[in-house]
Amino acid sequence: MSAEATAKLTRKDFVSDQDVRWCPGCGDYAILAQVQKIFPDLGIPKENAVFISGIGCSSRFPYYMNTYGFHTIHGRAPAIATGLKISRPDLHIWLVTGDGDGLSIGGNHLIHALRRNVELKIMLFNNRIYGLTKGQYSPTSELGKVAKSTPMGSADYPINPLSLALGAEATFVARSIDVEAKHQQTTLTRAAAHKGGAFIEILQNCNVYNDGAWDSLTDKGTKADNQLLLEHGQPMIFGKNKDRGIRMNGMKPEVVPLGNGVTADDLLVHDEYDHTLAFLLSRMTPPAFPTPIGVLYSTERQTIEALMAKQLEDAVAKQGQGDMDALLNRGNVWTVK
Amino acid sequence: MATNPAGAPLEKPVQELDNVVIRFAGDSGDGMQLTGNQFTTESVLAGNDIGTLPDFPAEIRAPTGTLYGVSAFQVNFSNDTVYTPGDDLDALVAMNPAALKTNLGDLKPNGIVIVNTAEFNPANLRKAKYETSPLDDSTLDGYQSYRVDVTKMTTEALKSLNLPNRTVMRSRNFFALGVVSWLFNRPIEPTLEWIQTRFKRTPEIAEANTLALKGGYNLAENTELFASSYEIKPAQIAPGTYRSITGNTATAIGFVAAANKAGLPLFLGSYPITPASDVLHDLAELKNYNIYTFQAEDEISGVGAALGAAFGGAIAITTTAGPGMNLKAETVALAASVELPLIITDIQRAGPSTGMPTKPEQADLLQAMYGRHGESPVPVLAASTPADCFETAYEAVRLAVKYMTPVILLTDGFLANAAEPWLLPRFADLPDITVEFRTDPQGFFPYLRDEETLARPWVRPGTPGLEHRIGGIEKDYLTGNISYAPANHEQMARVRVRKLNLMTQDIPPTKIEGPDSGELLLVGWGSTYGSIAEAVVEAQAKGQSVSHVHLRHLNPLPADLGEVLSRFDKVLVPEMNLGQLVRLLRAEYLIDAVGLNKIQGRPFKVSEITARIDRMLEK
Ligand SMILES: Cc1ncc(C[n+]2csc(CCOP(=O)(O)OP(=O)(O)O)c2C)c(N)n1
Ligand code: SF4
């Protein structure tokens, strides 16, 4: 370990010398700030951290982190990061992607990175729009979205990133919001500590092409009514006056006002380890429901890189370290005098 | 049975031949590949030089007896150097009517054909689209036909074992192999030994195959089926230790050897595709050689994962065939931009699109050269024979790490599956591959280049003090920081090309087979090597002024090639495409090279090249 790493690192150590070039007011700044803030406390030597991204505004992220970084091509970052992680399990790899990058062109790679449980910390910045290509609708845009490429409104239905991640057998699934600094810090810190791949959807405002997409969740006046803050072991209560909750009605969740005989005991209690519950939470969308924020799901399963490393070890234990001359001479060998 | 007065079988005469081309053909369930492989082994152990050509149907399990379900394996064995699996057949083994129908056209006049009469029943004849049985009409006139009821004789030979009929039927290929082994004086001991090891766990099958093989051999020896047998004397082969190797296995272990030499792990990212999958299979079995094999979700992920591994400091490769090559193009351009070593192996097959996946073609050359966006030069190498796949794969890695660049390696479906004897190298004698990762932060810039190679430093993430970012966006010539400066982009585009061209310093001078000037030069690349070489050797023997250059390095081309070409009056470029190398040569050297093009999913016959040589030399 370097001398630098033994000395306590600070936020500054993770700030690169590059100018940050996002539009003024872009939500990406806030996310960058939170990541730089938590990194000194993660105990990861700077040289062991790698940021990998695809293409999009958000994917410029690696340039701004003073760690190793690889800004790759549209949608393919999960594949590239998977190869790196398998061959270098010692590295802490963070992946930055957008809703277009990760769910459109790169949807397939994302699914497979999650099911393989590659230990990548995947941050998907969801602004429900294509930023870098200047304002086309994205796979998370709502049906009917009027954007540059859809003057009459989009005719395709949005994808639900958290349902997708859960369906892909992700072992850690969470959601946070760009402007919620503290919440982001705790969520990202937990993702970093998770033993396995982590998927964090971060709701992010593109103030140029889709300003206010998450207003109802971020405006002081309305956010308490629209956010459902998840805490493991706690009943699901929300609302400005903490006066509403989520209750199960048979197999279906419903929003109920507290009081009139309905107490916290009647409410759903969050259990991070329950996959069915996590999926149910991922399906809760406005306007019928508040939007769940926090860790929906967490479980442990061996990572692909650990399984593969073990296979290499076992092969050596069983067959001995590969001998090159033996390999050359394998099979049908004969000698001509 | 002919007997001498003492009652022992007559000693039959032995005729000497220089070389024989034989093809085993049968239904895809008949085990013809195995038979061909065993016959090959017997032949190399008899001291012959050999060339082989397996040819199997595209269907996994085609319905039995159909014309498209025929599986064949051709062996050329000789007392002289063998360059190809051979043009026309001296001998054909046809296990059913369909096999006869599809292969008889390749048999020379008066050639030997051995048929399994048992399969010539009405149903099979119909499937093979024969109106009357070729055994009864004039189809076999003009050939030496030998009719053996292989099915009945195998049953007889195995009678004592009381095996189910299915097992008996599956031994028929060994019976046929026994017959042919006797006919060409091949030792059957190696096959008997092989049977013992292969079927160790199923002794009854080992026994069945043993009895079938011996049964066939004895039948040929003891009956009047054949009047004589043939002998092909051992070839003059350079002393040393040999093994029979296919191109795909040679490619795989070429990579392993290179990674071992560099002392680094090998990482393969790949998605299954014919005819490339065997490289993945071979490497997957070698995990104790520090090899990661990652079966990706698609080709894009395969090459992406490999590029990620290259970033991490592994010897990184990806393998595919034509359709997968397209998918990888964007990532290869990224690799060219970030200047990381990565080997992209394209085991070409007939296209476009899915084309004829089990048949070879050389039509991806221009894709390899230019199939990317922007100015993204990538070195291109091609292997010429199955064993040469080893050296070329090794060379690809050597150049990639020395110059910090992606390298494309071209082989094809013919090289992939064909086998030849390979004079084994010693690991210690292979060229050095030294990798020095940069660890010194003093004066470090991600794009600071080595003066001799123009390579940028390779830094493993995890190295303190060298944290840096790379990416596909254009970067400053030195610092690697994003730069859109117009002059900088041109400088970067030019330096990437300059680096590629510099590589000629590492390429040996062009090897000319034959005189180094004259009337006609044949220039080839890839798997056409054998056919061209043999045609040229024949032409030279006839006193024609013909030479041969076979290119391994296609991008950059060898520095002296232009000068070599200028020493010949005419240049002929045989290729299994519609003229891709010939275009490059015409563009690069402004010469009037002409193409000889074949695009049938099968290799050139020597005679096809010979005919063209003769025409070109007509005054
Ligand atoms: C192969 C390829 N196709 C298309 C593009 C163009 N492109 C760049 S970014 C982008 C969409 C980015 O949207 P998103 O992932 O949501 O990121 P944001 O810019 O909103 O952060 C597209 C279509 C590209 N760079 N490469
Ligand atoms: S376009 Fe949108 S997402 Fe991109 S930098 Fe500007 S505000 Fe941010």
CSV table of C-alpha atoms in Angstrom, one decimal, chain B residues 107-456:
chain,number,residue,atom,x,y,z
B,107,LEU,CA,-12.5,-39.7,-57.5
B,108,LYS,CA,-9.9,-40.0,-60.2
B,109,PRO,CA,-10.5,-42.3,-63.2
B,110,ASN,CA,-9.7,-45.8,-62.2
B,111,GLY,CA,-9.6,-44.8,-58.6
B,112,ILE,CA,-10.4,-47.1,-55.8
B,113,VAL,CA,-13.9,-47.0,-54.3
B,114,ILE,CA,-15.0,-49.2,-51.4
B,115,VAL,CA,-18.7,-49.3,-50.8
B,116,ASN,CA,-20.7,-50.7,-47.9
B,117,THR,CA,-23.2,-52.7,-49.9
B,118,ALA,CA,-25.6,-53.2,-47.0
B,119,GLU,CA,-26.7,-49.6,-47.1
B,120,PHE,CA,-27.7,-49.7,-50.7
B,121,ASN,CA,-31.3,-50.5,-50.0
B,122,PRO,CA,-34.3,-48.9,-51.7
B,123,ALA,CA,-35.0,-46.4,-48.9
B,124,ASN,CA,-31.4,-45.1,-48.9
B,125,LEU,CA,-31.2,-45.1,-52.6
B,126,ARG,CA,-34.3,-42.9,-52.7
B,127,LYS,CA,-32.8,-40.5,-50.1
B,128,ALA,CA,-29.7,-40.3,-52.2
B,129,LYS,CA,-31.8,-39.6,-55.3
B,130,TYR,CA,-30.6,-42.6,-57.2
B,131,GLU,CA,-33.1,-44.0,-59.7
B,132,THR,CA,-31.3,-47.4,-59.9
B,133,SER,CA,-28.7,-48.8,-57.7
B,134,PRO,CA,-25.2,-47.5,-58.7
B,135,LEU,CA,-24.0,-51.0,-57.7
B,136,ASP,CA,-26.0,-52.5,-60.6
B,137,ASP,CA,-25.8,-49.9,-63.3
B,138,SER,CA,-22.8,-48.3,-65.0
B,139,THR,CA,-22.1,-45.7,-62.3
B,140,LEU,CA,-19.0,-47.5,-61.1
B,141,ASP,CA,-17.6,-48.3,-64.5
B,142,GLY,CA,-14.1,-46.9,-64.9
B,143,TYR,CA,-13.3,-47.2,-61.2
B,144,GLN,CA,-11.8,-50.1,-59.2
B,145,SER,CA,-14.8,-50.8,-57.1
B,146,TYR,CA,-14.7,-53.0,-54.0
B,147,ARG,CA,-18.0,-54.1,-52.5
B,148,VAL,CA,-18.0,-55.1,-48.9
B,149,ASP,CA,-21.1,-55.8,-46.8
B,150,VAL,CA,-19.6,-54.0,-43.9
B,151,THR,CA,-22.7,-54.3,-41.9
B,152,LYS,CA,-22.9,-58.1,-42.2
B,153,MET,CA,-19.2,-58.6,-41.7
B,154,THR,CA,-19.1,-56.4,-38.6
B,155,THR,CA,-22.0,-58.4,-37.2
B,156,GLU,CA,-20.1,-61.6,-37.9
B,157,ALA,CA,-16.9,-60.3,-36.3
B,158,LEU,CA,-18.7,-59.3,-33.1
B,159,LYS,CA,-21.0,-62.3,-32.9
B,160,SER,CA,-19.3,-63.7,-29.8
B,161,LEU,CA,-19.9,-60.5,-27.8
B,162,ASN,CA,-23.7,-60.7,-27.9
B,163,LEU,CA,-24.1,-57.0,-28.1
B,164,PRO,CA,-27.2,-55.0,-28.9
B,165,ASN,CA,-27.5,-54.3,-32.6
B,166,ARG,CA,-26.9,-50.5,-32.0
B,167,THR,CA,-23.5,-51.1,-30.5
B,168,VAL,CA,-22.5,-53.4,-33.3
B,169,MET,CA,-23.6,-50.8,-35.9
B,170,ARG,CA,-21.4,-48.2,-34.3
B,171,SER,CA,-18.4,-50.3,-34.8
B,172,ARG,CA,-18.7,-50.5,-38.5
B,173,ASN,CA,-16.4,-47.5,-39.0
B,174,PHE,CA,-13.6,-49.5,-37.3
B,175,PHE,CA,-14.3,-52.4,-39.6
B,176,ALA,CA,-13.9,-50.1,-42.6
B,177,LEU,CA,-10.8,-48.6,-41.1
B,178,GLY,CA,-9.4,-52.1,-40.8
B,179,VAL,CA,-9.9,-52.8,-44.4
B,180,VAL,CA,-8.3,-49.6,-45.6
B,181,SER,CA,-5.4,-50.0,-43.1
B,182,TRP,CA,-4.5,-53.3,-44.7
B,183,LEU,CA,-4.9,-51.9,-48.2
B,184,PHE,CA,-2.4,-49.2,-47.6
B,185,ASN,CA,-0.1,-51.1,-45.2
B,186,ARG,CA,-0.9,-48.9,-42.2
B,187,PRO,CA,-0.1,-50.3,-38.8
B,188,ILE,CA,-3.3,-50.8,-36.8
B,189,GLU,CA,-1.5,-51.1,-33.4
B,190,PRO,CA,-1.8,-47.4,-32.7
B,191,THR,CA,-5.5,-47.5,-33.2
B,192,LEU,CA,-5.8,-50.6,-31.0
B,193,GLU,CA,-4.0,-48.8,-28.3
B,194,TRP,CA,-6.1,-45.7,-28.8
B,195,ILE,CA,-9.3,-47.8,-28.5
B,196,GLN,CA,-8.1,-49.2,-25.2
B,197,THR,CA,-7.5,-45.7,-23.6
B,198,ARG,CA,-10.5,-44.1,-25.2
B,199,PHE,CA,-13.0,-46.7,-24.1
B,200,LYS,CA,-11.4,-47.6,-20.8
B,201,ARG,CA,-14.6,-47.2,-19.0
B,202,THR,CA,-16.7,-49.2,-21.4
B,203,PRO,CA,-14.7,-52.4,-22.0
B,204,GLU,CA,-17.4,-54.0,-24.1
B,205,ILE,CA,-17.2,-51.1,-26.6
B,206,ALA,CA,-13.4,-51.3,-26.6
B,207,GLU,CA,-13.7,-55.0,-27.3
B,208,ALA,CA,-16.3,-54.5,-30.1
B,209,ASN,CA,-14.2,-51.8,-31.8
B,210,THR,CA,-11.1,-54.0,-31.5
B,211,LEU,CA,-12.8,-57.0,-33.0
B,212,ALA,CA,-14.3,-54.8,-35.8
B,213,LEU,CA,-10.9,-53.3,-36.7
B,214,LYS,CA,-9.1,-56.6,-36.7
B,215,GLY,CA,-12.1,-58.1,-38.6
B,216,GLY,CA,-11.7,-55.6,-41.4
B,217,TYR,CA,-8.0,-56.0,-41.5
B,218,ASN,CA,-8.2,-59.8,-41.7
B,219,LEU,CA,-11.0,-59.8,-44.2
B,220,ALA,CA,-8.8,-57.7,-46.6
B,221,GLU,CA,-5.8,-59.9,-45.9
B,222,ASN,CA,-7.4,-63.3,-46.3
B,223,THR,CA,-10.0,-62.9,-49.0
B,224,GLU,CA,-9.6,-62.2,-52.7
B,225,LEU,CA,-11.2,-58.8,-52.2
B,226,PHE,CA,-7.9,-57.1,-53.1
B,227,ALA,CA,-5.3,-58.5,-55.4
B,228,SER,CA,-2.5,-56.4,-53.9
B,229,SER,CA,-1.9,-53.8,-51.2
B,230,TYR,CA,-0.1,-50.6,-51.5
B,231,GLU,CA,2.9,-49.1,-49.7
B,232,ILE,CA,3.9,-45.5,-49.4
B,233,LYS,CA,7.4,-45.2,-48.1
B,234,PRO,CA,8.2,-42.8,-45.3
B,235,ALA,CA,8.8,-39.2,-46.3
B,236,GLN,CA,12.1,-37.4,-45.8
B,237,ILE,CA,11.0,-35.5,-42.7
B,238,ALA,CA,13.3,-33.2,-40.7
B,239,PRO,CA,14.3,-35.0,-37.5
B,240,GLY,CA,12.5,-33.9,-34.4
B,241,THR,CA,9.4,-34.4,-32.3
B,242,TYR,CA,6.1,-34.0,-34.0
B,243,ARG,CA,2.5,-33.9,-33.2
B,244,SER,CA,-0.5,-33.7,-35.4
B,245,ILE,CA,-2.3,-30.4,-34.7
B,246,THR,CA,-5.4,-28.5,-36.0
B,247,GLY,CA,-5.3,-24.8,-36.6
B,248,ASN,CA,-7.7,-24.0,-33.7
B,249,THR,CA,-5.6,-26.0,-31.2
B,250,ALA,CA,-2.4,-24.4,-32.5
B,251,THR,CA,-4.0,-20.9,-32.2
B,252,ALA,CA,-5.1,-21.7,-28.6
B,253,ILE,CA,-1.7,-22.9,-27.4
B,254,GLY,CA,0.1,-20.2,-29.3
B,255,PHE,CA,-1.7,-17.7,-27.1
B,256,VAL,CA,-1.0,-19.7,-24.0
B,257,ALA,CA,2.7,-19.9,-24.9
B,258,ALA,CA,2.8,-16.1,-25.5
B,259,ALA,CA,1.1,-15.3,-22.2
B,260,ASN,CA,3.4,-17.7,-20.4
B,261,LYS,CA,6.4,-16.1,-22.0
B,262,ALA,CA,5.2,-12.7,-20.9
B,263,GLY,CA,4.5,-14.1,-17.4
B,264,LEU,CA,1.0,-12.8,-17.5
B,265,PRO,CA,-2.5,-14.3,-17.2
B,266,LEU,CA,-4.3,-15.0,-20.4
B,267,PHE,CA,-7.9,-13.7,-20.7
B,268,LEU,CA,-10.2,-14.9,-23.4
B,269,GLY,CA,-13.6,-13.2,-23.9
B,270,SER,CA,-15.6,-15.0,-26.4
B,271,TYR,CA,-19.1,-16.0,-27.7
B,272,PRO,CA,-19.6,-19.3,-29.3
B,273,ILE,CA,-19.6,-19.3,-33.1
B,274,THR,CA,-18.5,-21.9,-35.8
B,275,PRO,CA,-15.7,-22.4,-36.6
B,276,ALA,CA,-14.1,-20.5,-33.7
B,277,SER,CA,-15.6,-22.2,-30.6
B,278,ASP,CA,-12.9,-24.8,-30.3
B,279,VAL,CA,-10.4,-22.2,-29.3
B,280,LEU,CA,-12.7,-21.4,-26.4
B,281,HIS,CA,-13.1,-25.1,-25.6
B,282,ASP,CA,-9.4,-25.7,-25.7
B,283,LEU,CA,-8.5,-22.8,-23.5
B,284,ALA,CA,-11.2,-23.6,-21.0
B,285,GLU,CA,-9.5,-26.8,-20.2
B,286,LEU,CA,-6.2,-25.1,-19.4
B,287,LYS,CA,-7.1,-23.2,-16.3
B,288,ASN,CA,-4.0,-24.4,-14.5
B,289,TYR,CA,-2.0,-22.3,-17.0
B,290,ASN,CA,-3.4,-19.1,-15.5
B,291,ILE,CA,-6.1,-18.7,-18.1
B,292,TYR,CA,-9.5,-17.1,-17.7
B,293,THR,CA,-12.1,-18.0,-20.2
B,294,PHE,CA,-15.2,-15.9,-20.2
B,295,GLN,CA,-18.1,-17.0,-22.2
B,296,ALA,CA,-19.8,-13.6,-22.8
B,297,GLU,CA,-23.4,-12.8,-23.6
B,298,ASP,CA,-22.5,-11.8,-27.1
B,299,GLU,CA,-19.5,-10.8,-29.2
B,300,ILE,CA,-19.5,-7.2,-28.1
B,301,SER,CA,-19.2,-8.3,-24.5
B,302,GLY,CA,-16.5,-10.8,-25.4
B,303,VAL,CA,-14.2,-8.3,-26.9
B,304,GLY,CA,-15.2,-5.7,-24.2
B,305,ALA,CA,-14.3,-8.0,-21.4
B,306,ALA,CA,-11.0,-8.7,-23.1
B,307,LEU,CA,-10.3,-5.0,-23.4
B,308,GLY,CA,-11.1,-4.6,-19.7
B,309,ALA,CA,-8.6,-7.4,-18.9
B,310,ALA,CA,-6.0,-5.7,-21.1
B,311,PHE,CA,-6.5,-2.5,-19.2
B,312,GLY,CA,-5.9,-4.6,-16.1
B,313,GLY,CA,-2.6,-6.0,-17.4
B,314,ALA,CA,-3.6,-9.4,-18.8
B,315,ILE,CA,-2.8,-10.8,-22.2
B,316,ALA,CA,-6.2,-10.4,-23.7
B,317,ILE,CA,-7.8,-12.1,-26.6
B,318,THR,CA,-11.1,-12.6,-28.2
B,319,THR,CA,-12.1,-15.1,-30.8
B,320,THR,CA,-14.9,-15.1,-33.4
B,321,ALA,CA,-15.9,-15.6,-37.0
B,322,GLY,CA,-17.1,-13.1,-39.6
B,323,PRO,CA,-20.6,-12.2,-38.2
B,324,GLY,CA,-19.1,-11.7,-34.7
B,325,MET,CA,-16.3,-9.6,-36.2
B,326,ASN,CA,-18.7,-7.0,-37.2
B,327,LEU,CA,-20.1,-6.7,-33.8
B,328,LYS,CA,-16.7,-6.2,-32.3
B,329,ALA,CA,-15.7,-3.4,-34.6
B,330,GLU,CA,-16.6,-0.5,-32.3
B,331,THR,CA,-14.6,-1.9,-29.4
B,332,VAL,CA,-11.6,-2.6,-31.6
B,333,ALA,CA,-11.6,1.0,-32.6
B,334,LEU,CA,-11.7,1.9,-28.9
B,335,ALA,CA,-8.7,-0.3,-28.3
B,336,ALA,CA,-6.9,1.5,-31.2
B,337,SER,CA,-7.8,4.8,-29.6
B,338,VAL,CA,-6.7,3.9,-26.0
B,339,GLU,CA,-3.8,1.9,-27.4
B,340,LEU,CA,-4.1,-1.2,-25.3
B,341,PRO,CA,-2.8,-4.6,-26.5
B,342,LEU,CA,-5.7,-6.9,-27.5
B,343,ILE,CA,-5.8,-9.8,-30.0
B,344,ILE,CA,-8.9,-10.1,-32.1
B,345,THR,CA,-9.0,-13.5,-33.8
B,346,ASP,CA,-11.3,-13.9,-36.8
B,347,ILE,CA,-11.6,-17.5,-37.9
B,348,GLN,CA,-13.2,-16.7,-41.3
B,349,ARG,CA,-16.0,-18.6,-42.9
B,350,ALA,CA,-18.1,-18.2,-45.9
B,351,GLY,CA,-20.5,-15.2,-45.8
B,352,PRO,CA,-22.1,-12.7,-46.1
B,353,SER,CA,-24.3,-13.0,-43.1
B,354,THR,CA,-24.6,-16.5,-41.8
B,355,GLY,CA,-23.4,-17.7,-45.2
B,356,MET,CA,-22.0,-21.2,-45.0
B,357,PRO,CA,-20.7,-21.4,-41.5
B,358,THR,CA,-18.9,-24.7,-41.8
B,359,LYS,CA,-17.1,-23.7,-45.0
B,360,PRO,CA,-13.9,-21.6,-45.3
B,361,GLU,CA,-13.5,-18.3,-47.1
B,362,GLN,CA,-11.0,-15.5,-46.9
B,363,ALA,CA,-13.4,-12.6,-47.4
B,364,ASP,CA,-12.9,-10.7,-44.1
B,365,LEU,CA,-9.6,-9.2,-45.1
B,366,LEU,CA,-10.9,-5.8,-46.0
B,367,GLN,CA,-13.1,-5.8,-43.0
B,368,ALA,CA,-10.0,-6.5,-40.8
B,369,MET,CA,-8.2,-3.7,-42.6
B,370,TYR,CA,-10.9,-1.1,-42.7
B,371,GLY,CA,-13.9,-2.3,-40.9
B,372,ARG,CA,-13.9,0.4,-38.3
B,373,HIS,CA,-14.9,4.1,-38.0
B,374,GLY,CA,-12.5,6.9,-38.2
B,375,GLU,CA,-8.8,6.5,-38.9
B,376,SER,CA,-8.2,3.4,-36.7
B,377,PRO,CA,-5.3,1.5,-38.0
B,378,VAL,CA,-4.9,-2.0,-36.7
B,379,PRO,CA,-2.2,-4.5,-37.6
B,380,VAL,CA,-3.4,-7.6,-39.4
B,381,LEU,CA,-1.7,-11.0,-39.4
B,382,ALA,CA,-2.8,-14.2,-41.2
B,383,ALA,CA,-1.8,-17.8,-40.5
B,384,SER,CA,-1.0,-20.0,-43.5
B,385,THR,CA,-1.2,-23.6,-42.2
B,386,PRO,CA,-2.6,-25.3,-39.2
B,387,ALA,CA,0.7,-25.4,-37.4
B,388,ASP,CA,1.5,-21.9,-38.5
B,389,CYS,CA,-1.5,-20.7,-36.4
B,390,PHE,CA,0.7,-21.3,-33.4
B,391,GLU,CA,3.5,-19.0,-34.6
B,392,THR,CA,1.1,-16.4,-35.9
B,393,ALA,CA,-0.9,-16.3,-32.7
B,394,TYR,CA,2.3,-15.9,-30.8
B,395,GLU,CA,3.5,-13.2,-33.1
B,396,ALA,CA,0.2,-11.3,-32.7
B,397,VAL,CA,0.7,-11.2,-28.9
B,398,ARG,CA,4.3,-10.2,-29.3
B,399,LEU,CA,3.5,-7.2,-31.5
B,400,ALA,CA,0.5,-6.2,-29.5
B,401,VAL,CA,2.3,-5.8,-26.2
B,402,LYS,CA,5.5,-4.4,-27.8
B,403,TYR,CA,3.6,-1.7,-29.7
B,404,MET,CA,0.6,-1.3,-27.4
B,405,THR,CA,-2.0,-1.9,-30.0
B,406,PRO,CA,-4.9,-4.2,-30.9
B,407,VAL,CA,-3.9,-6.8,-33.5
B,408,ILE,CA,-6.2,-8.8,-35.7
B,409,LEU,CA,-5.3,-12.4,-36.4
B,410,LEU,CA,-7.0,-14.0,-39.4
B,411,THR,CA,-7.3,-17.8,-39.8
B,412,ASP,CA,-10.2,-19.6,-41.4
B,413,GLY,CA,-12.5,-22.6,-41.2
B,414,PHE,CA,-10.1,-24.8,-43.2
B,415,LEU,CA,-7.1,-24.1,-41.0
B,416,ALA,CA,-9.3,-24.4,-37.9
B,417,ASN,CA,-10.2,-28.0,-38.5
B,418,ALA,CA,-7.5,-29.3,-40.8
B,419,ALA,CA,-4.5,-31.0,-39.2
B,420,GLU,CA,-0.8,-31.4,-40.1
B,421,PRO,CA,2.3,-32.7,-38.5
B,422,TRP,CA,4.0,-29.9,-36.4
B,423,LEU,CA,7.6,-30.0,-35.6
B,424,LEU,CA,7.4,-29.1,-31.9
B,425,PRO,CA,9.3,-26.0,-30.7
B,426,ARG,CA,10.8,-25.9,-27.3
B,427,PHE,CA,9.3,-23.3,-25.1
B,428,ALA,CA,12.7,-21.9,-24.2
B,429,ASP,CA,13.5,-21.3,-27.8
B,430,LEU,CA,10.4,-19.1,-28.5
B,431,PRO,CA,11.1,-15.4,-29.0
B,432,ASP,CA,11.1,-13.3,-25.9
B,433,ILE,CA,8.0,-11.4,-24.9
B,434,THR,CA,8.9,-9.0,-22.2
B,435,VAL,CA,6.3,-6.7,-20.7
B,436,GLU,CA,7.4,-3.9,-18.4
B,437,PHE,CA,4.5,-2.2,-16.7
B,438,ARG,CA,5.2,1.4,-15.9
B,439,THR,CA,5.5,1.9,-12.1
B,440,ASP,CA,7.5,5.1,-11.9
B,441,PRO,CA,5.4,8.2,-11.3
B,442,GLN,CA,8.3,10.4,-12.1
B,443,GLY,CA,7.7,12.1,-15.5
B,444,PHE,CA,4.7,9.9,-16.2
B,445,PHE,CA,2.1,10.8,-18.8
B,446,PRO,CA,-0.4,8.3,-20.1
B,447,TYR,CA,0.5,9.1,-23.7
B,448,LEU,CA,4.2,9.6,-23.4
B,449,ARG,CA,5.6,7.4,-26.1
B,450,ASP,CA,8.5,5.1,-26.4
B,451,GLU,CA,10.9,6.6,-29.0
B,452,GLU,CA,11.5,3.3,-30.8
B,453,THR,CA,8.1,1.8,-30.9
B,454,LEU,CA,5.8,4.9,-30.2
B,455,ALA,CA,4.1,2.7,-27.7
B,456,ARG,CA,2.5,4.4,-24.7
